[in-house]
């Protein structure tokens, strides 16, 4: 079990490093070909399959002038046999859209599902979101940690 935990941790660390470096080939090598990826951006149905996910990552990479500022916090991994689930918070820094909105950074929630295959551990599902706080005007996306 400790070995599997280390392997999944290494996979997720590799994912963050590939994102920071905008290394699309390294990043995509960590995902299964039938990946289902729910992002903070449309479409509601998510991005299905490697080609769609690759295109979404390239779109995201273009939102940064330099490397992506990405930090992981509060990661928790649950393992059972050849399946692992992890949830964490990620701090995103350097995004040009955030800067236009007057934000230097934003926190997102992430859940990553992994499965061990003949190629080792691969990400089969990922879900990234911001919490939504309802109010009388409709609501606000929450991008900061609670004080």
mmCIF file of N, CA and C in Angstrom:
data_model
loop_
_atom_site.group_PDB
_atom_site.id
_atom_site.type_symbol
_atom_site.label_atom_id
_atom_site.label_comp_id
_atom_site.label_asym_id
_atom_site.label_seq_id
_atom_site.Cartn_x
_atom_site.Cartn_y
_atom_site.Cartn_z
ATOM 1 N N UNK A 1 0.822 -1.194 0.000
ATOM 2 C CA UNK A 1 0.000 0.000 0.000
ATOM 3 C C UNK A 1 0.865 1.256 0.000
ATOM 4 N N UNK A 2 1.942 1.266 0.786
ATOM 5 C CA UNK A 2 2.820 2.439 0.844
ATOM 6 C C UNK A 2 3.432 2.710 -0.520
ATOM 7 N N UNK A 3 3.770 1.653 -1.255
ATOM 8 C CA UNK A 3 4.347 1.823 -2.588
ATOM 9 C C UNK A 3 3.336 2.462 -3.536
ATOM 10 N N UNK A 4 2.099 1.991 -3.510
ATOM 11 C CA UNK A 4 1.059 2.560 -4.361
ATOM 12 C C UNK A 4 0.811 4.020 -3.989
ATOM 13 N N UNK A 5 0.801 4.315 -2.702
ATOM 14 C CA UNK A 5 0.622 5.695 -2.241
ATOM 15 C C UNK A 5 1.740 6.585 -2.791
ATOM 16 N N UNK A 6 2.974 6.105 -2.741
ATOM 17 C CA UNK A 6 4.119 6.852 -3.265
ATOM 18 C C UNK A 6 4.009 7.036 -4.773
ATOM 19 N N UNK A 7 3.559 6.009 -5.466
ATOM 20 C CA UNK A 7 3.419 6.087 -6.917
ATOM 21 C C UNK A 7 2.354 7.110 -7.325
ATOM 22 N N UNK A 8 1.229 7.123 -6.633
ATOM 23 C CA UNK A 8 0.168 8.081 -6.952
ATOM 24 C C UNK A 8 0.614 9.498 -6.600
ATOM 25 N N UNK A 9 1.281 9.648 -5.470
ATOM 26 C CA UNK A 9 1.820 10.956 -5.095
ATOM 27 C C UNK A 9 2.794 11.454 -6.158
ATOM 28 N N UNK A 10 3.659 10.579 -6.641
ATOM 29 C CA UNK A 10 4.623 10.949 -7.686
ATOM 30 C C UNK A 10 3.892 11.346 -8.975
ATOM 31 N N UNK A 11 2.835 10.616 -9.330
ATOM 32 C CA UNK A 11 2.034 10.946 -10.515
ATOM 33 C C UNK A 11 1.458 12.353 -10.397
ATOM 34 N N UNK A 12 0.882 12.667 -9.246
ATOM 35 C CA UNK A 12 0.247 13.965 -9.056
ATOM 36 C C UNK A 12 1.278 15.094 -8.966
ATOM 37 N N UNK A 13 2.431 14.811 -8.379
ATOM 38 C CA UNK A 13 3.521 15.800 -8.363
ATOM 39 C C UNK A 13 4.023 16.058 -9.783
ATOM 40 N N UNK A 14 4.139 14.997 -10.571
ATOM 41 C CA UNK A 14 4.568 15.105 -11.963
ATOM 42 C C UNK A 14 3.564 15.942 -12.765
ATOM 43 N N UNK A 15 2.280 15.765 -12.467
ATOM 44 C CA UNK A 15 1.207 16.530 -13.115
ATOM 45 C C UNK A 15 1.396 18.025 -12.860
ATOM 46 N N UNK A 16 1.660 18.396 -11.613
ATOM 47 C CA UNK A 16 1.855 19.814 -11.270
ATOM 48 C C UNK A 16 3.101 20.365 -11.966
ATOM 49 N N UNK A 17 4.186 19.612 -11.958
ATOM 50 C CA UNK A 17 5.424 20.077 -12.609
ATOM 51 C C UNK A 17 5.237 20.252 -14.115
ATOM 52 N N UNK A 18 4.520 19.324 -14.737
ATOM 53 C CA UNK A 18 4.266 19.437 -16.182
ATOM 54 C C UNK A 18 3.400 20.656 -16.477
ATOM 55 N N UNK A 19 2.422 20.936 -15.613
ATOM 56 C CA UNK A 19 1.589 22.132 -15.784
ATOM 57 C C UNK A 19 2.436 23.386 -15.641
ATOM 58 N N UNK A 20 3.244 23.455 -14.586
ATOM 59 C CA UNK A 20 4.084 24.642 -14.370
ATOM 60 C C UNK A 20 4.959 24.933 -15.584
ATOM 61 N N UNK A 21 5.508 23.877 -16.176
ATOM 62 C CA UNK A 21 6.420 24.021 -17.312
ATOM 63 C C UNK A 21 5.689 24.126 -18.651
ATOM 64 N N UNK A 22 4.375 23.982 -18.624
ATOM 65 C CA UNK A 22 3.567 23.959 -19.850
ATOM 66 C C UNK A 22 4.065 22.885 -20.819
ATOM 67 N N UNK A 23 4.429 21.746 -20.267
ATOM 68 C CA UNK A 23 4.932 20.621 -21.056
ATOM 69 C C UNK A 23 3.764 19.708 -21.406
ATOM 70 N N UNK A 24 3.111 19.995 -22.525
ATOM 71 C CA UNK A 24 1.881 19.302 -22.893
ATOM 72 C C UNK A 24 2.088 17.807 -23.111
ATOM 73 N N UNK A 25 3.194 17.394 -23.710
ATOM 74 C CA UNK A 25 3.414 15.966 -23.955
ATOM 75 C C UNK A 25 3.627 15.208 -22.650
ATOM 76 N N UNK A 26 4.406 15.780 -21.766
ATOM 77 C CA UNK A 26 4.619 15.152 -20.449
ATOM 78 C C UNK A 26 3.301 15.084 -19.691
ATOM 79 N N UNK A 27 2.538 16.164 -19.718
ATOM 80 C CA UNK A 27 1.267 16.203 -19.008
ATOM 81 C C UNK A 27 0.304 15.151 -19.549
ATOM 82 N N UNK A 28 0.143 15.088 -20.865
ATOM 83 C CA UNK A 28 -0.810 14.150 -21.453
ATOM 84 C C UNK A 28 -0.400 12.698 -21.241
ATOM 85 N N UNK A 29 0.895 12.442 -21.049
ATOM 86 C CA UNK A 29 1.349 11.072 -20.795
ATOM 87 C C UNK A 29 0.843 10.539 -19.451
ATOM 88 N N UNK A 30 0.328 11.421 -18.603
ATOM 89 C CA UNK A 30 -0.157 11.042 -17.279
ATOM 90 C C UNK A 30 -1.649 10.700 -17.274
ATOM 91 N N UNK A 31 -2.315 10.930 -18.412
ATOM 92 C CA UNK A 31 -3.752 10.736 -18.522
ATOM 93 C C UNK A 31 -4.077 9.524 -19.388
ATOM 94 N N UNK A 32 -5.188 8.858 -19.053
ATOM 95 C CA UNK A 32 -5.661 7.755 -19.897
ATOM 96 C C UNK A 32 -6.240 8.337 -21.184
ATOM 97 N N UNK A 33 -6.298 7.522 -22.211
ATOM 98 C CA UNK A 33 -6.813 7.999 -23.510
ATOM 99 C C UNK A 33 -8.298 8.342 -23.442
ATOM 100 N N UNK A 34 -9.026 7.744 -22.502
ATOM 101 C CA UNK A 34 -10.462 8.023 -22.373
ATOM 102 C C UNK A 34 -10.763 8.935 -21.180
ATOM 103 N N UNK A 35 -9.828 9.835 -20.888
ATOM 104 C CA UNK A 35 -9.969 10.775 -19.777
ATOM 105 C C UNK A 35 -11.272 11.570 -19.873
ATOM 106 N N UNK A 36 -11.895 11.803 -18.735
ATOM 107 C CA UNK A 36 -13.044 12.705 -18.613
ATOM 108 C C UNK A 36 -12.592 13.816 -17.674
ATOM 109 N N UNK A 37 -12.638 15.062 -18.173
ATOM 110 C CA UNK A 37 -12.092 16.200 -17.440
ATOM 111 C C UNK A 37 -13.151 17.286 -17.322
ATOM 112 N N UNK A 38 -13.579 17.568 -16.089
ATOM 113 C CA UNK A 38 -14.516 18.660 -15.817
ATOM 114 C C UNK A 38 -13.713 19.840 -15.313
ATOM 115 N N UNK A 39 -13.774 20.950 -16.027
ATOM 116 C CA UNK A 39 -12.988 22.136 -15.699
ATOM 117 C C UNK A 39 -13.913 23.247 -15.203
ATOM 118 N N UNK A 40 -13.302 24.349 -14.793
ATOM 119 C CA UNK A 40 -14.051 25.540 -14.371
ATOM 120 C C UNK A 40 -14.685 26.256 -15.556
ATOM 121 N N UNK A 41 -14.256 25.920 -16.750
ATOM 122 C CA UNK A 41 -14.749 26.570 -17.961
ATOM 123 C C UNK A 41 -15.678 25.617 -18.716
ATOM 124 N N UNK A 42 -16.574 26.166 -19.574
ATOM 125 C CA UNK A 42 -17.441 25.310 -20.375
ATOM 126 C C UNK A 42 -16.625 24.427 -21.313
ATOM 127 N N UNK A 43 -17.225 23.330 -21.749
ATOM 128 C CA UNK A 43 -18.633 22.982 -21.676
ATOM 129 C C UNK A 43 -18.995 22.280 -20.370
ATOM 130 N N UNK A 44 -20.258 22.357 -20.015
ATOM 131 C CA UNK A 44 -20.767 21.717 -18.813
ATOM 132 C C UNK A 44 -20.478 20.220 -18.827
ATOM 133 N N UNK A 45 -20.539 19.603 -20.004
ATOM 134 C CA UNK A 45 -20.326 18.155 -20.132
ATOM 135 C C UNK A 45 -18.860 17.765 -19.997
ATOM 136 N N UNK A 46 -17.977 18.733 -19.918
ATOM 137 C CA UNK A 46 -16.561 18.454 -19.741
ATOM 138 C C UNK A 46 -15.844 18.176 -21.048
ATOM 139 N N UNK A 47 -14.610 17.780 -20.909
ATOM 140 C CA UNK A 47 -13.746 17.439 -22.037
ATOM 141 C C UNK A 47 -13.548 15.934 -22.001
ATOM 142 N N UNK A 48 -13.897 15.268 -23.075
ATOM 143 C CA UNK A 48 -13.888 13.810 -23.116
ATOM 144 C C UNK A 48 -12.825 13.340 -24.104
ATOM 145 N N UNK A 49 -11.887 12.528 -23.631
ATOM 146 C CA UNK A 49 -10.842 11.975 -24.484
ATOM 147 C C UNK A 49 -9.603 12.854 -24.545
ATOM 148 N N UNK A 50 -8.504 12.234 -24.933
ATOM 149 C CA UNK A 50 -7.194 12.900 -24.942
ATOM 150 C C UNK A 50 -7.155 14.151 -25.806
ATOM 151 N N UNK A 51 -7.735 14.102 -26.984
ATOM 152 C CA UNK A 51 -7.654 15.254 -27.892
ATOM 153 C C UNK A 51 -8.353 16.472 -27.299
ATOM 154 N N UNK A 52 -9.531 16.276 -26.734
ATOM 155 C CA UNK A 52 -10.274 17.391 -26.140
ATOM 156 C C UNK A 52 -9.542 17.947 -24.914
ATOM 157 N N UNK A 53 -9.017 17.063 -24.081
ATOM 158 C CA UNK A 53 -8.306 17.500 -22.879
ATOM 159 C C UNK A 53 -7.020 18.224 -23.264
ATOM 160 N N UNK A 54 -6.319 17.702 -24.248
ATOM 161 C CA UNK A 54 -5.093 18.356 -24.731
ATOM 162 C C UNK A 54 -5.395 19.787 -25.200
ATOM 163 N N UNK A 55 -6.458 19.938 -25.992
ATOM 164 C CA UNK A 55 -6.842 21.257 -26.469
ATOM 165 C C UNK A 55 -7.186 22.203 -25.327
ATOM 166 N N UNK A 56 -7.860 21.695 -24.307
ATOM 167 C CA UNK A 56 -8.202 22.512 -23.156
ATOM 168 C C UNK A 56 -6.943 22.946 -22.394
ATOM 169 N N UNK A 57 -5.991 22.034 -22.233
ATOM 170 C CA UNK A 57 -4.740 22.406 -21.554
ATOM 171 C C UNK A 57 -3.975 23.458 -22.366
ATOM 172 N N UNK A 58 -3.920 23.312 -23.672
ATOM 173 C CA UNK A 58 -3.221 24.298 -24.497
ATOM 174 C C UNK A 58 -3.891 25.665 -24.388
ATOM 175 N N UNK A 59 -5.223 25.695 -24.344
ATOM 176 C CA UNK A 59 -5.959 26.941 -24.128
ATOM 177 C C UNK A 59 -5.543 27.561 -22.796
ATOM 178 N N UNK A 60 -5.489 26.734 -21.746
ATOM 179 C CA UNK A 60 -5.120 27.198 -20.406
ATOM 180 C C UNK A 60 -3.674 27.707 -20.392
ATOM 181 N N UNK A 61 -2.759 26.986 -20.998
ATOM 182 C CA UNK A 61 -1.353 27.406 -21.047
ATOM 183 C C UNK A 61 -1.214 28.800 -21.664
ATOM 184 N N UNK A 62 -2.033 29.093 -22.681
ATOM 185 C CA UNK A 62 -1.966 30.383 -23.367
ATOM 186 C C UNK A 62 -2.415 31.550 -22.487
ATOM 187 N N UNK A 63 -3.002 31.259 -21.341
ATOM 188 C CA UNK A 63 -3.458 32.302 -20.425
ATOM 189 C C UNK A 63 -2.338 32.807 -19.511
ATOM 190 N N UNK A 64 -1.104 32.382 -19.764
ATOM 191 C CA UNK A 64 0.059 32.762 -18.945
ATOM 192 C C UNK A 64 1.172 33.246 -19.861
ATOM 193 N N UNK A 65 1.830 34.334 -19.464
ATOM 194 C CA UNK A 65 2.966 34.824 -20.244
ATOM 195 C C UNK A 65 4.205 33.972 -20.003
ATOM 196 N N UNK A 66 4.380 33.501 -18.807
ATOM 197 C CA UNK A 66 5.531 32.681 -18.442
ATOM 198 C C UNK A 66 5.060 31.366 -17.861
ATOM 199 N N UNK A 67 5.883 30.785 -16.994
ATOM 200 C CA UNK A 67 5.482 29.532 -16.350
ATOM 201 C C UNK A 67 4.209 29.716 -15.526
ATOM 202 N N UNK A 68 3.504 28.657 -15.325
ATOM 203 C CA UNK A 68 2.279 28.687 -14.532
ATOM 204 C C UNK A 68 2.646 28.581 -13.060
ATOM 205 N N UNK A 69 2.113 29.510 -12.275
ATOM 206 C CA UNK A 69 2.291 29.431 -10.827
ATOM 207 C C UNK A 69 1.238 28.489 -10.277
ATOM 208 N N UNK A 70 1.649 27.342 -9.787
ATOM 209 C CA UNK A 70 0.700 26.338 -9.319
ATOM 210 C C UNK A 70 1.243 25.698 -8.054
ATOM 211 N N UNK A 71 0.441 25.726 -7.009
ATOM 212 C CA UNK A 71 0.826 25.154 -5.716
ATOM 213 C C UNK A 71 -0.289 24.230 -5.246
ATOM 214 N N UNK A 72 0.075 23.091 -4.694
ATOM 215 C CA UNK A 72 -0.905 22.139 -4.174
ATOM 216 C C UNK A 72 -0.889 22.189 -2.653
ATOM 217 N N UNK A 73 -2.092 22.107 -2.083
ATOM 218 C CA UNK A 73 -2.217 22.149 -0.627
ATOM 219 C C UNK A 73 -3.304 21.174 -0.193
ATOM 220 N N UNK A 74 -3.146 20.623 0.993
ATOM 221 C CA UNK A 74 -4.168 19.765 1.614
ATOM 222 C C UNK A 74 -4.538 18.547 0.764
ATOM 223 N N UNK A 75 -3.544 17.929 0.114
ATOM 224 C CA UNK A 75 -3.830 16.759 -0.714
ATOM 225 C C UNK A 75 -4.089 15.541 0.168
ATOM 226 N N UNK A 76 -5.126 14.807 -0.181
ATOM 227 C CA UNK A 76 -5.474 13.575 0.512
ATOM 228 C C UNK A 76 -5.732 12.510 -0.540
ATOM 229 N N UNK A 77 -5.110 11.343 -0.369
ATOM 230 C CA UNK A 77 -5.234 10.249 -1.337
ATOM 231 C C UNK A 77 -5.876 9.046 -0.661
ATOM 232 N N UNK A 78 -6.884 8.473 -1.303
ATOM 233 C CA UNK A 78 -7.514 7.232 -0.849
ATOM 234 C C UNK A 78 -7.251 6.165 -1.900
ATOM 235 N N UNK A 79 -6.779 5.001 -1.457
ATOM 236 C CA UNK A 79 -6.416 3.911 -2.367
ATOM 237 C C UNK A 79 -7.189 2.644 -2.055
ATOM 238 N N UNK A 80 -7.539 1.914 -3.111
ATOM 239 C CA UNK A 80 -8.106 0.589 -2.961
ATOM 240 C C UNK A 80 -7.730 -0.208 -4.208
ATOM 241 N N UNK A 81 -6.820 -1.139 -4.040
ATOM 242 C CA UNK A 81 -6.393 -1.955 -5.173
ATOM 243 C C UNK A 81 -5.763 -1.122 -6.269
ATOM 244 N N UNK A 82 -6.366 -1.169 -7.453
ATOM 245 C CA UNK A 82 -5.840 -0.450 -8.616
ATOM 246 C C UNK A 82 -6.533 0.882 -8.876
ATOM 247 N N UNK A 83 -7.228 1.406 -7.868
ATOM 248 C CA UNK A 83 -7.943 2.668 -8.005
ATOM 249 C C UNK A 83 -7.522 3.609 -6.886
ATOM 250 N N UNK A 84 -7.349 4.889 -7.235
ATOM 251 C CA UNK A 84 -6.999 5.901 -6.241
ATOM 252 C C UNK A 84 -7.793 7.174 -6.527
ATOM 253 N N UNK A 85 -8.177 7.835 -5.464
ATOM 254 C CA UNK A 85 -8.858 9.125 -5.545
ATOM 255 C C UNK A 85 -8.073 10.110 -4.707
ATOM 256 N N UNK A 86 -7.887 11.299 -5.231
ATOM 257 C CA UNK A 86 -7.198 12.342 -4.484
ATOM 258 C C UNK A 86 -7.997 13.631 -4.589
ATOM 259 N N UNK A 87 -8.013 14.375 -3.501
ATOM 260 C CA UNK A 87 -8.599 15.713 -3.558
ATOM 261 C C UNK A 87 -7.614 16.680 -2.936
ATOM 262 N N UNK A 88 -7.647 17.918 -3.428
ATOM 263 C CA UNK A 88 -6.670 18.912 -3.003
ATOM 264 C C UNK A 88 -7.165 20.304 -3.353
ATOM 265 N N UNK A 89 -6.453 21.284 -2.864
ATOM 266 C CA UNK A 89 -6.631 22.668 -3.280
ATOM 267 C C UNK A 89 -5.411 23.044 -4.099
ATOM 268 N N UNK A 90 -5.633 23.846 -5.139
ATOM 269 C CA UNK A 90 -4.522 24.329 -5.963
ATOM 270 C C UNK A 90 -4.579 25.846 -6.037
ATOM 271 N N UNK A 91 -3.450 26.479 -5.789
ATOM 272 C CA UNK A 91 -3.327 27.925 -5.931
ATOM 273 C C UNK A 91 -2.782 28.208 -7.319
ATOM 274 N N UNK A 92 -3.536 28.990 -8.082
ATOM 275 C CA UNK A 92 -3.192 29.350 -9.456
ATOM 276 C C UNK A 92 -2.719 30.803 -9.452
ATOM 277 N N UNK A 93 -1.508 31.041 -9.954
ATOM 278 C CA UNK A 93 -0.955 32.395 -10.013
ATOM 279 C C UNK A 93 -0.410 32.678 -11.407
ATOM 280 N N UNK A 94 -0.579 33.927 -11.854
ATOM 281 C CA UNK A 94 -0.014 34.345 -13.129
ATOM 282 C C UNK A 94 -0.964 34.306 -14.301
ATOM 283 N N UNK A 95 -2.207 33.926 -14.077
ATOM 284 C CA UNK A 95 -3.178 33.840 -15.161
ATOM 285 C C UNK A 95 -3.569 35.247 -15.601
ATOM 286 N N UNK A 96 -3.490 35.513 -16.892
ATOM 287 C CA UNK A 96 -3.786 36.838 -17.422
ATOM 288 C C UNK A 96 -5.240 37.240 -17.199
ATOM 289 N N UNK A 97 -6.169 36.292 -17.240
ATOM 290 C CA UNK A 97 -7.581 36.599 -16.998
ATOM 291 C C UNK A 97 -7.811 37.023 -15.553
ATOM 292 N N UNK A 98 -7.117 36.370 -14.632
ATOM 293 C CA UNK A 98 -7.225 36.774 -13.228
ATOM 294 C C UNK A 98 -6.693 38.185 -13.045
ATOM 295 N N UNK A 99 -5.556 38.468 -13.666
ATOM 296 C CA UNK A 99 -4.942 39.794 -13.556
ATOM 297 C C UNK A 99 -5.893 40.869 -14.079
ATOM 298 N N UNK A 100 -6.577 40.602 -15.192
ATOM 299 C CA UNK A 100 -7.540 41.567 -15.743
ATOM 300 C C UNK A 100 -8.689 41.813 -14.779
ATOM 301 N N UNK A 101 -8.999 40.818 -13.954
ATOM 302 C CA UNK A 101 -10.076 40.946 -12.965
ATOM 303 C C UNK A 101 -9.565 41.521 -11.644
ATOM 304 N N UNK A 102 -8.277 41.890 -11.606
ATOM 305 C CA UNK A 102 -7.700 42.472 -10.397
ATOM 306 C C UNK A 102 -7.244 41.457 -9.370
ATOM 307 N N UNK A 103 -7.126 40.205 -9.778
ATOM 308 C CA UNK A 103 -6.692 39.144 -8.860
ATOM 309 C C UNK A 103 -5.279 38.684 -9.214
ATOM 310 N N UNK A 104 -4.455 38.479 -8.211
ATOM 311 C CA UNK A 104 -3.117 37.947 -8.451
ATOM 312 C C UNK A 104 -3.119 36.430 -8.423
ATOM 313 N N UNK A 105 -4.121 35.861 -7.733
ATOM 314 C CA UNK A 105 -4.168 34.415 -7.566
ATOM 315 C C UNK A 105 -5.591 33.967 -7.304
ATOM 316 N N UNK A 106 -5.822 32.680 -7.476
ATOM 317 C CA UNK A 106 -7.127 32.090 -7.174
ATOM 318 C C UNK A 106 -6.925 30.645 -6.734
ATOM 319 N N UNK A 107 -7.700 30.240 -5.759
ATOM 320 C CA UNK A 107 -7.702 28.849 -5.312
ATOM 321 C C UNK A 107 -8.780 28.083 -6.062
ATOM 322 N N UNK A 108 -8.485 26.859 -6.461
ATOM 323 C CA UNK A 108 -9.474 25.967 -7.054
ATOM 324 C C UNK A 108 -9.455 24.649 -6.288
ATOM 325 N N UNK A 109 -10.578 23.954 -6.342
ATOM 326 C CA UNK A 109 -10.661 22.609 -5.766
ATOM 327 C C UNK A 109 -10.419 21.612 -6.885
ATOM 328 N N UNK A 110 -9.768 20.522 -6.558
ATOM 329 C CA UNK A 110 -9.491 19.515 -7.579
ATOM 330 C C UNK A 110 -9.675 18.116 -6.997
ATOM 331 N N UNK A 111 -10.352 17.271 -7.773
ATOM 332 C CA UNK A 111 -10.459 15.850 -7.458
ATOM 333 C C UNK A 111 -9.894 15.093 -8.653
ATOM 334 N N UNK A 112 -8.995 14.164 -8.377
ATOM 335 C CA UNK A 112 -8.325 13.397 -9.424
ATOM 336 C C UNK A 112 -8.531 11.911 -9.139
ATOM 337 N N UNK A 113 -9.028 11.197 -10.136
ATOM 338 C CA UNK A 113 -9.230 9.754 -10.028
ATOM 339 C C UNK A 113 -8.185 9.060 -10.892
ATOM 340 N N UNK A 114 -7.548 8.055 -10.341
ATOM 341 C CA UNK A 114 -6.456 7.358 -11.026
ATOM 342 C C UNK A 114 -6.722 5.861 -11.034
ATOM 343 N N UNK A 115 -6.163 5.211 -12.038
ATOM 344 C CA UNK A 115 -6.268 3.756 -12.125
ATOM 345 C C UNK A 115 -4.924 3.193 -12.567
ATOM 346 N N UNK A 116 -4.528 2.105 -11.922
ATOM 347 C CA UNK A 116 -3.283 1.444 -12.316
ATOM 348 C C UNK A 116 -3.546 0.632 -13.581
ATOM 349 N N UNK A 117 -2.663 0.777 -14.553
ATOM 350 C CA UNK A 117 -2.789 0.061 -15.823
ATOM 351 C C UNK A 117 -1.448 -0.598 -16.137
ATOM 352 N N UNK A 118 -1.356 -1.183 -17.313
ATOM 353 C CA UNK A 118 -0.081 -1.781 -17.734
ATOM 354 C C UNK A 118 0.999 -0.713 -17.899
ATOM 355 N N UNK A 119 0.588 0.551 -18.064
ATOM 356 C CA UNK A 119 1.527 1.678 -18.176
ATOM 357 C C UNK A 119 1.817 2.323 -16.829
ATOM 358 N N UNK A 120 1.279 1.756 -15.742
ATOM 359 C CA UNK A 120 1.412 2.356 -14.420
ATOM 360 C C UNK A 120 0.156 3.144 -14.100
ATOM 361 N N UNK A 121 0.235 4.017 -13.123
ATOM 362 C CA UNK A 121 -0.904 4.817 -12.723
ATOM 363 C C UNK A 121 -1.190 5.897 -13.764
ATOM 364 N N UNK A 122 -2.465 6.039 -14.136
ATOM 365 C CA UNK A 122 -2.902 7.077 -15.066
ATOM 366 C C UNK A 122 -4.118 7.792 -14.488
ATOM 367 N N UNK A 123 -4.273 9.042 -14.846
ATOM 368 C CA UNK A 123 -5.431 9.813 -14.422
ATOM 369 C C UNK A 123 -6.574 9.506 -15.396
ATOM 370 N N UNK A 124 -7.721 9.075 -14.848
ATOM 371 C CA UNK A 124 -8.870 8.708 -15.676
ATOM 372 C C UNK A 124 -10.001 9.723 -15.585
ATOM 373 N N UNK A 125 -9.992 10.512 -14.527
ATOM 374 C CA UNK A 125 -11.026 11.543 -14.355
ATOM 375 C C UNK A 125 -10.445 12.664 -13.503
ATOM 376 N N UNK A 126 -10.763 13.896 -13.885
ATOM 377 C CA UNK A 126 -10.337 15.044 -13.084
ATOM 378 C C UNK A 126 -11.469 16.055 -13.070
ATOM 379 N N UNK A 127 -11.654 16.667 -11.908
ATOM 380 C CA UNK A 127 -12.724 17.653 -11.747
ATOM 381 C C UNK A 127 -12.150 18.851 -10.998
ATOM 382 N N UNK A 128 -12.178 20.013 -11.652
ATOM 383 C CA UNK A 128 -11.672 21.251 -11.074
ATOM 384 C C UNK A 128 -12.855 22.197 -10.917
ATOM 385 N N UNK A 129 -12.957 22.847 -9.753
ATOM 386 C CA UNK A 129 -14.104 23.733 -9.545
ATOM 387 C C UNK A 129 -13.782 24.850 -8.565
ATOM 388 N N UNK A 130 -14.634 25.871 -8.626
ATOM 389 C CA UNK A 130 -14.679 26.920 -7.619
ATOM 390 C C UNK A 130 -16.007 26.779 -6.896
ATOM 391 N N UNK A 131 -16.021 26.961 -5.581
ATOM 392 C CA UNK A 131 -17.316 26.970 -4.903
ATOM 393 C C UNK A 131 -18.112 28.206 -5.323
ATOM 394 N N UNK A 132 -19.405 28.088 -5.308
ATOM 395 C CA UNK A 132 -20.295 29.170 -5.699
ATOM 396 C C UNK A 132 -21.132 29.546 -4.491
ATOM 397 N N UNK A 133 -21.078 30.808 -4.128
ATOM 398 C CA UNK A 133 -21.792 31.313 -2.959
ATOM 399 C C UNK A 133 -23.038 32.064 -3.428
ATOM 400 N N UNK A 134 -24.216 31.511 -3.143
ATOM 401 C CA UNK A 134 -25.455 32.142 -3.582
ATOM 402 C C UNK A 134 -25.763 33.367 -2.729
ATOM 403 N N UNK A 135 -26.356 34.376 -3.383
ATOM 404 C CA UNK A 135 -26.840 35.556 -2.675
ATOM 405 C C UNK A 135 -28.034 36.112 -3.439
ATOM 406 N N UNK A 136 -28.574 37.233 -2.989
ATOM 407 C CA UNK A 136 -29.785 37.802 -3.618
ATOM 408 C C UNK A 136 -29.568 38.235 -5.062
ATOM 409 N N UNK A 137 -28.346 38.531 -5.442
ATOM 410 C CA UNK A 137 -28.049 38.971 -6.806
ATOM 411 C C UNK A 137 -27.701 37.799 -7.724
ATOM 412 N N UNK A 138 -27.670 36.620 -7.208
ATOM 413 C CA UNK A 138 -27.323 35.439 -7.997
ATOM 414 C C UNK A 138 -26.226 34.641 -7.328
ATOM 415 N N UNK A 139 -25.067 35.276 -7.159
ATOM 416 C CA UNK A 139 -24.001 34.582 -6.467
ATOM 417 C C UNK A 139 -22.626 35.040 -6.897
ATOM 418 N N UNK A 140 -21.648 34.526 -6.196
ATOM 419 C CA UNK A 140 -20.247 34.843 -6.455
ATOM 420 C C UNK A 140 -19.418 33.577 -6.433
ATOM 421 N N UNK A 141 -18.432 33.552 -7.283
ATOM 422 C CA UNK A 141 -17.464 32.463 -7.254
ATOM 423 C C UNK A 141 -16.476 32.778 -6.125
ATOM 424 N N UNK A 142 -16.143 31.783 -5.337
ATOM 425 C CA UNK A 142 -15.213 31.956 -4.220
ATOM 426 C C UNK A 142 -13.837 31.464 -4.670
ATOM 427 N N UNK A 143 -12.854 32.363 -4.680
ATOM 428 C CA UNK A 143 -11.514 32.033 -5.163
ATOM 429 C C UNK A 143 -10.437 32.225 -4.102
ATOM 430 N N UNK A 144 -10.831 32.593 -2.890
ATOM 431 C CA UNK A 144 -9.872 32.829 -1.814
ATOM 432 C C UNK A 144 -10.164 31.882 -0.665
ATOM 433 N N UNK A 145 -9.133 31.552 0.091
ATOM 434 C CA UNK A 145 -9.319 30.724 1.276
ATOM 435 C C UNK A 145 -10.055 31.527 2.333
ATOM 436 N N UNK A 146 -10.894 30.850 3.105
ATOM 437 C CA UNK A 146 -11.594 31.511 4.203
ATOM 438 C C UNK A 146 -10.578 31.916 5.258
ATOM 439 N N UNK A 147 -10.803 33.041 5.833
ATOM 440 C CA UNK A 147 -9.884 33.550 6.865
ATOM 441 C C UNK A 147 -10.008 32.790 8.154
#
